[in-house]
GROMACS .gro file of C-alpha atoms in nm:
model
  505
    1MET     CA    1   1.542   3.835  -9.960
    2HIS     CA    2   1.666   4.168 -10.092
    3PRO     CA    3   1.829   4.386  -9.825
    4VAL     CA    4   1.604   4.675  -9.926
    5LEU     CA    5   1.295   4.482  -9.819
    6CYS     CA    6   1.461   4.398  -9.488
    7GLY     CA    7   1.531   4.767  -9.436
    8LEU     CA    8   1.179   4.867  -9.534
    9ALA     CA    9   1.041   4.617  -9.283
   10ALA     CA   10   1.219   4.812  -9.008
   11ASN     CA   11   1.145   5.159  -9.147
   12PRO     CA   12   0.928   5.348  -8.893
   13ALA     CA   13   0.784   5.563  -9.172
   14LEU     CA   14   0.662   5.270  -9.385
   15PRO     CA   15   0.298   5.352  -9.476
   16ALA     CA   16   0.046   5.130  -9.299
   17GLU     CA   17  -0.105   5.006  -9.623
   18LEU     CA   18   0.232   4.868  -9.732
   19ILE     CA   19   0.285   4.657  -9.418
   20ASP     CA   20   0.021   4.400  -9.518
   21ARG     CA   21   0.168   4.382  -9.866
   22LEU     CA   22   0.518   4.335  -9.729
   23ILE     CA   23   0.398   4.059  -9.496
   24ALA     CA   24   0.248   3.883  -9.798
   25VAL     CA   25   0.574   3.880  -9.995
   26ALA     CA   26   0.821   3.847  -9.709
   27ASP     CA   27   1.054   3.560  -9.632
   28ALA     CA   28   1.179   3.456  -9.287
   29GLU     CA   29   1.445   3.728  -9.281
   30VAL     CA   30   1.197   4.006  -9.356
   31ASP     CA   31   0.945   3.850  -9.116
   32TRP     CA   32   1.206   3.879  -8.843
   33GLU     CA   33   1.250   4.251  -8.911
   34LEU     CA   34   0.875   4.308  -8.929
   35ALA     CA   35   0.823   4.140  -8.593
   36PHE     CA   36   1.010   4.422  -8.419
   37ARG     CA   37   0.769   4.688  -8.547
   38PRO     CA   38   0.569   4.843  -8.262
   39ASP     CA   39   0.287   4.951  -8.495
   40LEU     CA   40   0.171   4.605  -8.606
   41SER     CA   41  -0.197   4.528  -8.563
   42HIS     CA   42  -0.296   4.213  -8.378
   43ALA     CA   43  -0.400   4.053  -8.705
   44GLN     CA   44  -0.060   4.130  -8.855
   45VAL     CA   45   0.116   3.982  -8.552
   46VAL     CA   46  -0.087   3.661  -8.584
   47ALA     CA   47  -0.016   3.645  -8.957
   48LEU     CA   48   0.358   3.676  -8.897
   49ALA     CA   49   0.350   3.417  -8.619
   50SER     CA   50   0.182   3.166  -8.848
   51ARG     CA   51   0.464   3.181  -9.102
   52ALA     CA   52   0.785   3.102  -8.913
   53ASP     CA   53   0.865   2.938  -8.579
   54ASP     CA   54   1.145   3.179  -8.489
   55THR     CA   55   0.920   3.479  -8.551
   56ALA     CA   56   0.638   3.327  -8.346
   57VAL     CA   57   0.874   3.264  -8.056
   58GLN     CA   58   1.001   3.622  -8.067
   59LEU     CA   59   0.647   3.762  -8.073
   60ALA     CA   60   0.545   3.537  -7.785
   61TYR     CA   61   0.835   3.658  -7.571
   62GLU     CA   62   0.745   4.017  -7.651
   63GLY     CA   63   0.395   3.958  -7.514
   64ARG     CA   64   0.228   4.019  -7.849
   65LEU     CA   65   0.070   3.674  -7.874
   66THR     CA   66  -0.189   3.529  -7.639
   67THR     CA   67  -0.296   3.172  -7.572
   68SER     CA   68  -0.583   3.210  -7.818
   69ASP     CA   69  -0.333   3.292  -8.095
   70VAL     CA   70  -0.114   2.983  -8.056
   71ASP     CA   71  -0.179   2.615  -8.126
   72PRO     CA   72   0.058   2.408  -7.907
   73VAL     CA   73   0.042   2.117  -8.151
   74THR     CA   74   0.146   2.308  -8.463
   75GLN     CA   75   0.343   2.585  -8.286
   76PRO     CA   76   0.508   2.407  -7.991
   77ARG     CA   77   0.800   2.648  -7.961
   78ALA     CA   78   0.571   2.952  -7.943
   79ALA     CA   79   0.353   2.775  -7.685
   80LEU     CA   80   0.661   2.695  -7.478
   81ALA     CA   81   0.770   3.058  -7.503
   82LEU     CA   82   0.436   3.165  -7.354
   83LEU     CA   83   0.478   2.908  -7.078
   84ASP     CA   84   0.827   3.042  -7.016
   85GLU     CA   85   0.669   3.386  -6.973
   86ASP     CA   86   0.417   3.232  -6.729
   87ALA     CA   87   0.145   3.319  -6.978
   88GLY     CA   88   0.055   2.973  -7.109
   89ARG     CA   89  -0.219   2.730  -7.016
   90PRO     CA   90  -0.180   2.451  -6.759
   91GLU     CA   91  -0.308   2.196  -7.010
   92TRP     CA   92  -0.022   2.292  -7.241
   93ALA     CA   93   0.225   2.211  -6.968
   94ARG     CA   94   0.066   1.869  -6.920
   95LEU     CA   95   0.081   1.810  -7.295
   96PHE     CA   96   0.450   1.893  -7.317
   97ALA     CA   97   0.541   1.699  -7.001
   98VAL     CA   98   0.480   1.376  -7.194
   99ASP     CA   99   0.590   1.503  -7.535
  100PRO     CA  100   0.809   1.249  -7.718
  101ASP     CA  101   1.045   1.535  -7.811
  102VAL     CA  102   1.297   1.560  -7.526
  103GLU     CA  103   1.386   1.916  -7.625
  104HIS     CA  104   1.027   2.021  -7.561
  105ARG     CA  105   1.025   1.855  -7.220
  106GLU     CA  106   1.362   2.012  -7.139
  107LYS     CA  107   1.235   2.358  -7.235
  108LEU     CA  108   0.921   2.303  -7.027
  109ALA     CA  109   1.131   2.211  -6.724
  110ALA     CA  110   1.276   2.564  -6.721
  111CYS     CA  111   0.935   2.733  -6.720
  112PRO     CA  112   0.805   2.904  -6.404
  113GLY     CA  113   0.474   2.838  -6.231
  114LEU     CA  114   0.424   2.483  -6.355
  115PRO     CA  115   0.136   2.282  -6.201
  116PRO     CA  116   0.255   2.047  -5.922
  117ASP     CA  117   0.161   1.734  -6.118
  118VAL     CA  118   0.371   1.854  -6.413
  119VAL     CA  119   0.670   1.915  -6.187
  120GLU     CA  120   0.636   1.562  -6.048
  121THR     CA  121   0.623   1.419  -6.401
  122LEU     CA  122   0.935   1.609  -6.504
  123ALA     CA  123   1.121   1.510  -6.188
  124ALA     CA  124   1.068   1.147  -6.285
  125ASP     CA  125   1.153   1.196  -6.652
  126PRO     CA  126   1.361   0.910  -6.798
  127ASP     CA  127   1.598   1.158  -6.966
  128VAL     CA  128   1.842   1.312  -6.718
  129ARG     CA  129   1.867   1.630  -6.927
  130VAL     CA  130   1.505   1.708  -6.842
  131VAL     CA  131   1.553   1.645  -6.471
  132ALA     CA  132   1.872   1.852  -6.468
  133GLU     CA  133   1.692   2.144  -6.634
  134LEU     CA  134   1.418   2.120  -6.374
  135ALA     CA  135   1.682   2.117  -6.100
  136LEU     CA  136   1.835   2.433  -6.238
  137TRP     CA  137   1.514   2.635  -6.204
  138THR     CA  138   1.294   2.458  -5.953
  139THR     CA  139   1.163   2.568  -5.612
  140PRO     CA  140   1.347   2.511  -5.281
  141ASP     CA  141   1.128   2.216  -5.183
  142MET     CA  142   1.186   2.025  -5.505
  143ALA     CA  143   1.555   2.120  -5.500
  144ALA     CA  144   1.590   1.957  -5.159
  145ARG     CA  145   1.418   1.644  -5.288
  146LEU     CA  146   1.642   1.622  -5.595
  147ALA     CA  147   1.965   1.656  -5.395
  148ASN     CA  148   1.982   1.280  -5.347
  149HIS     CA  149   1.924   1.210  -5.715
  150SER     CA  150   2.151   0.933  -5.833
  151HIS     CA  151   2.279   1.129  -6.132
  152ALA     CA  152   2.566   1.376  -6.084
  153GLU     CA  153   2.434   1.600  -6.364
  154VAL     CA  154   2.121   1.674  -6.162
  155ARG     CA  155   2.332   1.766  -5.860
  156ARG     CA  156   2.549   1.993  -6.076
  157ALA     CA  157   2.235   2.179  -6.187
  158LEU     CA  158   2.110   2.210  -5.830
  159ALA     CA  159   2.440   2.368  -5.729
  160ALA     CA  160   2.376   2.650  -5.976
  161ASN     CA  161   2.016   2.712  -5.866
  162GLU     CA  162   2.006   3.017  -5.639
  163THR     CA  163   1.683   2.896  -5.477
  164THR     CA  164   1.842   2.571  -5.362
  165PRO     CA  165   1.844   2.588  -4.979
  166PRO     CA  166   2.185   2.684  -4.835
  167ALA     CA  167   2.200   2.366  -4.628
  168VAL     CA  168   2.149   2.159  -4.942
  169LEU     CA  169   2.418   2.354  -5.127
  170ALA     CA  170   2.657   2.287  -4.841
  171MET     CA  171   2.583   1.915  -4.865
  172LEU     CA  172   2.642   1.918  -5.240
  173VAL     CA  173   2.983   2.081  -5.187
  174THR     CA  174   3.100   1.866  -4.898
  175GLY     CA  175   2.912   1.545  -4.976
  176GLU     CA  176   2.812   1.517  -4.612
  177GLY     CA  177   2.463   1.378  -4.567
  178LEU     CA  178   2.426   1.265  -4.929
  179SER     CA  179   2.473   0.924  -5.081
  180PRO     CA  180   2.737   0.919  -5.359
  181ALA     CA  181   2.613   0.983  -5.714
  182GLU     CA  182   2.591   0.667  -5.920
  183ARG     CA  183   2.616   0.802  -6.274
  184CYS     CA  184   2.726   1.098  -6.484
  185LEU     CA  185   2.694   1.186  -6.852
  186VAL     CA  186   3.038   1.039  -6.918
  187CYS     CA  187   2.989   0.694  -6.767
  188ASP     CA  188   2.636   0.685  -6.912
  189ARG     CA  189   2.799   0.660  -7.255
  190GLU     CA  190   3.153   0.532  -7.216
  191PRO     CA  191   3.326   0.254  -7.022
  192THR     CA  192   3.537   0.398  -6.741
  193PRO     CA  193   3.799   0.518  -6.695
  194PHE     CA  194   3.744   0.761  -6.980
  195VAL     CA  195   3.873   1.105  -7.075
  196HIS     CA  196   3.701   1.280  -7.363
  197ASP     CA  197   3.945   1.378  -7.636
  198GLN     CA  198   3.975   1.754  -7.679
  199GLY     CA  199   3.965   1.699  -8.054
  200CYS     CA  200   3.693   1.434  -8.062
  201PRO     CA  201   3.616   1.356  -8.428
  202ARG     CA  202   3.266   1.210  -8.370
  203PRO     CA  203   3.007   1.453  -8.511
  204ASP     CA  204   2.727   1.317  -8.291
  205CYS     CA  205   2.923   1.345  -7.963
  206ASP     CA  206   2.806   1.620  -7.727
  207LEU     CA  207   3.035   1.549  -7.431
  208LEU     CA  208   3.234   1.854  -7.329
  209PRO     CA  209   3.606   1.858  -7.414
  210GLY     CA  210   3.804   1.704  -7.129
  211ALA     CA  211   3.498   1.546  -6.963
  212SER     CA  212   3.616   1.249  -6.764
  213CYS     CA  213   3.506   0.975  -6.529
  214ASP     CA  214   3.708   0.715  -6.345
  215GLY     CA  215   3.409   0.600  -6.144
  216SER     CA  216   3.402   0.911  -5.924
  217HIS     CA  217   3.243   1.136  -6.193
  218GLU     CA  218   3.529   1.378  -6.138
  219SER     CA  219   3.464   1.630  -6.417
  220THR     CA  220   3.096   1.663  -6.325
  221VAL     CA  221   3.181   1.693  -5.957
  222HIS     CA  222   3.431   1.967  -6.044
  223ASP     CA  223   3.163   2.151  -6.242
  224MET     CA  224   2.920   2.111  -5.952
  225GLN     CA  225   3.172   2.260  -5.712
  226LEU     CA  226   3.236   2.548  -5.952
  227ALA     CA  227   2.862   2.616  -5.979
  228ALA     CA  228   2.827   2.611  -5.600
  229LEU     CA  229   3.113   2.857  -5.561
  230ARG     CA  230   2.946   3.091  -5.807
  231ASN     CA  231   2.612   3.058  -5.627
  232PRO     CA  232   2.570   3.341  -5.374
  233ALA     CA  233   2.333   3.121  -5.172
  234THR     CA  234   2.611   2.874  -5.093
  235PRO     CA  235   2.733   2.933  -4.734
  236ALA     CA  236   3.086   3.068  -4.720
  237ARG     CA  237   3.181   2.819  -4.449
  238ALA     CA  238   3.111   2.536  -4.693
  239VAL     CA  239   3.359   2.661  -4.955
  240VAL     CA  240   3.652   2.812  -4.767
  241GLY     CA  241   3.839   2.482  -4.794
  242PHE     CA  242   3.882   2.541  -5.166
  243ALA     CA  243   4.154   2.798  -5.093
  244ASP     CA  244   4.406   2.514  -5.120
  245HIS     CA  245   4.233   2.314  -5.393
  246PRO     CA  246   4.455   2.210  -5.685
  247SER     CA  247   4.200   2.347  -5.934
  248MET     CA  248   4.285   2.703  -6.028
  249LEU     CA  249   3.927   2.754  -6.155
  250LEU     CA  250   3.782   2.671  -5.815
  251ARG     CA  251   4.028   2.897  -5.634
  252GLU     CA  252   3.948   3.178  -5.879
  253GLN     CA  253   3.579   3.150  -5.810
  254LEU     CA  254   3.640   3.141  -5.437
  255ALA     CA  255   3.850   3.458  -5.466
  256ALA     CA  256   3.558   3.633  -5.638
  257ARG     CA  257   3.303   3.566  -5.363
  258SER     CA  258   3.181   3.882  -5.191
  259ASP     CA  259   3.138   3.696  -4.861
  260LEU     CA  260   3.499   3.583  -4.851
  261PRO     CA  261   3.622   3.564  -4.491
  262PRO     CA  262   3.922   3.797  -4.426
  263GLU     CA  263   4.157   3.513  -4.331
  264VAL     CA  264   4.087   3.338  -4.664
  265GLY     CA  265   4.157   3.660  -4.853
  266GLU     CA  266   4.490   3.686  -4.676
  267ARG     CA  267   4.583   3.338  -4.796
  268LEU     CA  268   4.474   3.400  -5.154
  269VAL     CA  269   4.691   3.712  -5.181
  270ASP     CA  270   4.983   3.469  -5.203
  271ASP     CA  271   4.816   3.227  -5.443
  272PRO     CA  272   5.062   3.105  -5.709
  273ASP     CA  273   4.818   3.181  -5.993
  274ALA     CA  274   4.780   3.540  -6.115
  275GLY     CA  275   4.422   3.469  -6.225
  276VAL     CA  276   4.325   3.393  -5.866
  277ARG     CA  277   4.497   3.707  -5.739
  278GLY     CA  278   4.328   3.909  -6.015
  279GLU     CA  279   3.983   3.790  -5.903
  280LEU     CA  280   4.074   3.880  -5.548
  281ALA     CA  281   4.190   4.225  -5.658
  282GLU     CA  282   3.837   4.321  -5.770
  283ASN     CA  283   3.666   4.164  -5.468
  284PRO     CA  284   3.496   4.436  -5.259
  285SER     CA  285   3.535   4.224  -4.944
  286ILE     CA  286   3.914   4.251  -4.921
  287GLY     CA  287   4.068   4.502  -4.683
  288ASP     CA  288   4.326   4.776  -4.710
  289ALA     CA  289   4.619   4.546  -4.634
  290GLN     CA  290   4.528   4.310  -4.919
  291ILE     CA  291   4.470   4.602  -5.157
  292ARG     CA  292   4.814   4.747  -5.085
  293ALA     CA  293   4.980   4.409  -5.119
  294LEU     CA  294   4.815   4.352  -5.457
  295ALA     CA  295   4.918   4.702  -5.572
  296THR     CA  296   5.277   4.572  -5.589
  297ASP     CA  297   5.176   4.246  -5.764
  298HIS     CA  298   5.325   4.230  -6.114
  299GLY     CA  299   5.129   3.919  -6.213
  300TYR     CA  300   4.934   3.939  -6.536
  301ASP     CA  301   4.638   4.180  -6.511
  302VAL     CA  302   4.635   4.189  -6.129
  303ARG     CA  303   4.697   4.561  -6.091
  304ARG     CA  304   4.465   4.659  -6.376
  305ARG     CA  305   4.186   4.466  -6.207
  306LEU     CA  306   4.276   4.618  -5.873
  307ALA     CA  307   4.212   4.959  -6.026
  308HIS     CA  308   3.845   4.857  -6.053
  309HIS     CA  309   3.814   4.792  -5.680
  310PRO     CA  310   3.526   5.003  -5.543
  311ARG     CA  311   3.699   5.095  -5.214
  312GLU     CA  312   4.051   5.153  -5.329
  313PRO     CA  313   4.251   5.425  -5.149
  314LEU     CA  314   4.310   5.717  -5.383
  315ASP     CA  315   4.685   5.709  -5.330
  316VAL     CA  316   4.688   5.349  -5.454
  317LEU     CA  317   4.475   5.441  -5.756
  318ASP     CA  318   4.708   5.732  -5.826
  319GLN     CA  319   5.005   5.495  -5.818
  320LEU     CA  320   4.835   5.242  -6.047
  321ALA     CA  321   4.725   5.507  -6.296
  322ALA     CA  322   5.084   5.628  -6.325
  323GLU     CA  323   5.233   5.281  -6.372
  324ILE     CA  324   4.990   5.077  -6.584
  325ARG     CA  325   4.739   5.118  -6.866
  326ILE     CA  326   4.397   5.109  -6.701
  327GLY     CA  327   4.198   5.229  -7.000
  328SER     CA  328   3.950   5.514  -7.010
  329HIS     CA  329   3.642   5.343  -6.871
  330PRO     CA  330   3.474   5.492  -6.560
  331LEU     CA  331   3.607   5.333  -6.243
  332PRO     CA  332   3.384   5.248  -5.944
  333ARG     CA  333   3.615   5.424  -5.699
  334ILE     CA  334   3.609   5.746  -5.899
  335ALA     CA  335   3.233   5.726  -5.945
  336ALA     CA  336   3.198   5.706  -5.565
  337ALA     CA  337   3.446   5.986  -5.491
  338SER     CA  338   3.332   6.263  -5.259
  339PRO     CA  339   3.328   6.629  -5.376
  340ALA     CA  340   3.652   6.690  -5.186
  341GLU     CA  341   3.815   6.388  -5.350
  342VAL     CA  342   3.699   6.505  -5.693
  343GLU     CA  343   3.868   6.839  -5.638
  344GLU     CA  344   4.182   6.664  -5.517
  345MET     CA  345   4.198   6.443  -5.827
  346ALA     CA  346   4.134   6.738  -6.059
  347ARG     CA  347   4.447   6.905  -5.912
  348SER     CA  348   4.657   6.589  -5.934
  349LYS     CA  349   4.993   6.614  -6.109
  350ASN     CA  350   4.922   6.273  -6.259
  351PRO     CA  351   4.748   6.323  -6.598
  352ALA     CA  352   4.635   5.958  -6.602
  353LEU     CA  353   4.436   6.016  -6.283
  354ARG     CA  354   4.288   6.336  -6.424
  355MET     CA  355   4.192   6.141  -6.737
  356LEU     CA  356   4.007   5.882  -6.528
  357LEU     CA  357   3.827   6.155  -6.339
  358ALA     CA  358   3.727   6.320  -6.667
  359GLU     CA  359   3.529   6.008  -6.759
  360ARG     CA  360   3.266   6.107  -6.500
  361ARG     CA  361   2.969   6.275  -6.663
  362ASP     CA  362   2.836   6.442  -6.349
  363LEU     CA  363   3.129   6.666  -6.267
  364PRO     CA  364   3.069   7.017  -6.131
  365ASN     CA  365   3.090   7.277  -6.405
  366THR     CA  366   3.405   7.431  -6.259
  367ILE     CA  367   3.587   7.097  -6.259
  368ARG     CA  368   3.459   7.011  -6.607
  369ASP     CA  369   3.574   7.346  -6.747
  370ALA     CA  370   3.916   7.316  -6.585
  371LEU     CA  371   3.967   6.970  -6.735
  372ALA     CA  372   3.857   7.100  -7.075
  373LEU     CA  373   4.161   7.329  -7.062
  374ASP     CA  374   4.398   7.053  -6.953
  375PRO     CA  375   4.730   7.053  -7.141
  376ASP     CA  376   4.726   6.673  -7.174
  377ALA     CA  377   4.537   6.541  -7.478
  378LYS     CA  378   4.426   6.221  -7.309
  379VAL     CA  379   4.253   6.421  -7.036
  380VAL     CA  380   4.079   6.635  -7.296
  381LYS     CA  381   3.971   6.326  -7.490
  382SER     CA  382   3.800   6.196  -7.179
  383ILE     CA  383   3.622   6.522  -7.097
  384ALA     CA  384   3.526   6.601  -7.458
  385ARG     CA  385   3.201   6.401  -7.445
  386HIS     CA  386   3.086   6.566  -7.123
  387PRO     CA  387   2.746   6.738  -7.167
  388GLY     CA  388   2.726   7.111  -7.110
  389LEU     CA  389   3.046   7.210  -7.289
  390SER     CA  390   2.998   7.513  -7.514
  391GLU     CA  391   3.082   7.521  -7.882
  392ALA     CA  392   3.369   7.757  -7.806
  393GLN     CA  393   3.514   7.509  -7.558
  394LEU     CA  394   3.481   7.222  -7.805
  395ARG     CA  395   3.644   7.420  -8.084
  396ALA     CA  396   3.926   7.523  -7.853
  397MET     CA  397   3.994   7.155  -7.779
  398VAL     CA  398   4.026   7.084  -8.151
  399ASP     CA  399   4.249   7.388  -8.205
  400ARG     CA  400   4.487   7.274  -7.930
  401HIS     CA  401   4.493   6.898  -7.979
  402ARG     CA  402   4.358   6.851  -8.333
  403ILE     CA  403   4.331   6.493  -8.460
  404ARG     CA  404   4.386   6.343  -8.116
  405VAL     CA  405   4.049   6.469  -7.989
  406ILE     CA  406   3.820   6.532  -8.287
  407ALA     CA  407   3.636   6.198  -8.268
  408LYS     CA  408   3.551   6.255  -7.902
  409VAL     CA  409   3.445   6.613  -7.973
  410ALA     CA  410   3.218   6.485  -8.251
  411ALA     CA  411   3.056   6.250  -8.000
  412ASN     CA  412   2.964   6.533  -7.764
  413PRO     CA  413   2.582   6.549  -7.741
  414ASP     CA  414   2.593   6.928  -7.765
  415ALA     CA  415   2.812   6.944  -8.075
  416SER     CA  416   2.645   7.184  -8.319
  417ALA     CA  417   2.568   7.118  -8.684
  418ALA     CA  418   2.832   7.372  -8.790
  419LEU     CA  419   3.097   7.211  -8.571
  420LEU     CA  420   3.018   6.865  -8.708
  421GLU     CA  421   3.049   6.995  -9.064
  422ASP     CA  422   3.390   7.142  -8.982
  423LEU     CA  423   3.504   6.818  -8.818
  424ALA     CA  424   3.391   6.621  -9.124
  425GLY     CA  425   3.626   6.833  -9.335
  426HIS     CA  426   3.917   6.830  -9.090
  427GLU     CA  427   4.259   6.759  -9.237
  428PRO     CA  428   4.390   6.510  -9.168
  429PRO     CA  429   4.063   6.323  -9.103
  430GLY     CA  430   4.029   6.153  -8.765
  431HIS     CA  431   4.020   5.774  -8.751
  432LYS     CA  432   3.679   5.746  -8.587
  433VAL     CA  433   3.531   6.090  -8.644
  434PHE     CA  434   3.306   5.989  -8.935
  435ARG     CA  435   3.131   5.719  -8.734
  436GLU     CA  436   3.061   5.965  -8.454
  437ILE     CA  437   2.928   6.226  -8.696
  438ALA     CA  438   2.713   5.972  -8.881
  439ARG     CA  439   2.534   5.871  -8.561
  440HIS     CA  440   2.499   6.226  -8.422
  441PRO     CA  441   2.144   6.368  -8.426
  442ASN     CA  442   2.275   6.715  -8.515
  443ALA     CA  443   2.459   6.599  -8.827
  444THR     CA  444   2.362   6.783  -9.146
  445ALA     CA  445   2.356   6.674  -9.507
  446PRO     CA  446   2.705   6.812  -9.591
  447ALA     CA  447   2.860   6.631  -9.295
  448LEU     CA  448   2.679   6.308  -9.376
  449LEU     CA  449   2.784   6.319  -9.741
  450ALA     CA  450   3.144   6.332  -9.621
  451CYS     CA  451   3.076   6.030  -9.400
  452LEU     CA  452   2.959   5.827  -9.700
  453ALA     CA  453   3.318   5.823  -9.822
  454SER     CA  454   3.420   5.629  -9.512
  455ARG     CA  455   3.371   5.253  -9.527
  456ASP     CA  456   3.332   5.239  -9.150
  457ALA     CA  457   3.067   5.511  -9.135
  458ARG     CA  458   2.879   5.456  -9.461
  459SER     CA  459   2.598   5.237  -9.328
  460LEU     CA  460   2.543   5.469  -9.030
  461ALA     CA  461   2.522   5.771  -9.258
  462ALA     CA  462   2.283   5.588  -9.493
  463GLY     CA  463   2.032   5.556  -9.213
  464HIS     CA  464   2.053   5.915  -9.087
  465PRO     CA  465   1.728   6.105  -9.152
  466ALA     CA  466   1.914   6.426  -9.242
  467LEU     CA  467   2.061   6.265  -9.552
  468PRO     CA  468   1.903   6.412  -9.869
  469PRO     CA  469   1.623   6.187 -10.005
  470HIS     CA  470   1.774   6.154 -10.351
  471VAL     CA  471   2.099   6.027 -10.196
  472ILE     CA  472   1.908   5.775  -9.987
  473VAL     CA  473   1.737   5.646 -10.303
  474GLU     CA  474   2.073   5.605 -10.476
  475LEU     CA  475   2.208   5.406 -10.181
  476LEU     CA  476   1.931   5.147 -10.219
  477SER     CA  477   2.136   4.994 -10.500
  478HIS     CA  478   2.468   5.006 -10.314
  479ASP     CA  479   2.691   4.699 -10.339
  480ASP     CA  480   2.718   4.677  -9.962
  481ARG     CA  481   2.405   4.504  -9.831
  482GLN     CA  482   2.428   4.681  -9.496
  483VAL     CA  483   2.434   5.020  -9.665
  484ALA     CA  484   2.134   4.933  -9.881
  485LYS     CA  485   1.944   4.800  -9.582
  486ALA     CA  486   2.022   5.109  -9.373
  487ALA     CA  487   1.906   5.338  -9.654
  488ALA     CA  488   1.582   5.143  -9.688
  489ALA     CA  489   1.522   5.180  -9.314
  490ASN     CA  490   1.580   5.556  -9.329
  491PRO     CA  491   1.254   5.737  -9.240
  492SER     CA  492   1.340   6.011  -9.489
  493LEU     CA  493   1.312   5.769  -9.781
  494PRO     CA  494   1.023   5.900  -9.998
  495PRO     CA  495   0.704   5.692  -9.947
  496VAL     CA  496   0.655   5.660 -10.323
  497VAL     CA  497   0.991   5.481 -10.343
  498MET     CA  498   0.894   5.252 -10.056
  499GLY     CA  499   0.574   5.163 -10.237
  500ALA     CA  500   0.754   5.095 -10.563
  501TRP     CA  501   0.988   4.845 -10.397
  502VAL     CA  502   0.715   4.664 -10.207
  503LEU     CA  503   0.457   4.655 -10.488
  504ALA     CA  504   0.717   4.530 -10.734
  505ARG     CA  505   0.749   4.204 -10.540
   0.00000   0.00000   0.00000
């Protein structure tokens, strides 16, 4: 379908009388855009849902279809979407529980609030994929019952279910109290021992790369242990033994647990793998001694991740900011800083620390204004988007630091129309300034016309309502489909032009 029709389908100013016409001529792509419109009548929603499965599913998940609008026989995916939203009918669940299509049964198994008889049917399903999906989402009682299931894939799913009782999760991890699993997806299909080739050429093979079984279902057991480590309901005492496990992935996940006992954290500080130490570095459960030890760790990414620790001493953060590239994203420790700490950081001799502080958007006016005058461009770039800065302050930033800050100044929510026009004509032009101007609500026609010359900003500018209508009309025939679509979605497009495009189809 033409990109213009896709854009019109999303245009909030599309006249109501044209929506029915557009629905009549639309294809699946335009249907998809139409389905997001908040102004559709119920009849229009039903009409769209009757045309394409994907659209019906989307509308069901948005709560715009009811059980009276959907036929589970002809629209099974939409009916399952309603069941997934706990808005379907019990008889639908019973219908899908015995559906010959395993994908339908598998989808049903993930739905909440299923009738007890349906849950029992799914728990006894002959396809392990259905039972595993049920195990992933089921209630504590059923999870406890499924723990002794003979298939390792079901146990792996249970280990990821946060409603699985902690005692059951502990048994899954340790194996104590459970009979050994008899099968896994690997030995279901291949004679053991077997290791799945990373470059398996069989197009119908859905085993994961590296999946293996020597009779102990080792790859599935590993995945089950990994899922249990990620599960916050798994008792810490059941997983602390993984600190010495040969699998780096398991040790990494252990290091990330917020309930990590202090003595285990002390051991993982010396782990031979930098990935494990990096996970530990961000863990809020570690203490000051571990933080300071990791601050001297030159393993890959360890110190950068340590900078994101929420309880990091400011002297450690100051040291890290001076020595490594942390980036300009807000840090948890700085977001939690007290007023006294904010003042201390604002006076720091370390410009990298001042830059990180400037990323906060709730700074006191006095601190904000002081950072706006900072001699270091990277500090000014970080503060430039802070709300409340005056036009004079923003212009002074550009005068002092020029191209290094103009994109950030253009992104300031209080940037005036006149300032944006001046930034659009700045020489040399900033790398990202046109994109920021094109998405700014205060941008004017002159500034937006300059943005149209930028490949990166052209589609954003085409959708801006301040663009002159005659320019929007010209952009409907642009070679770039995204530009044409954005122009068609522009609410300033003249209604007569909208009608001409729709009625011509």
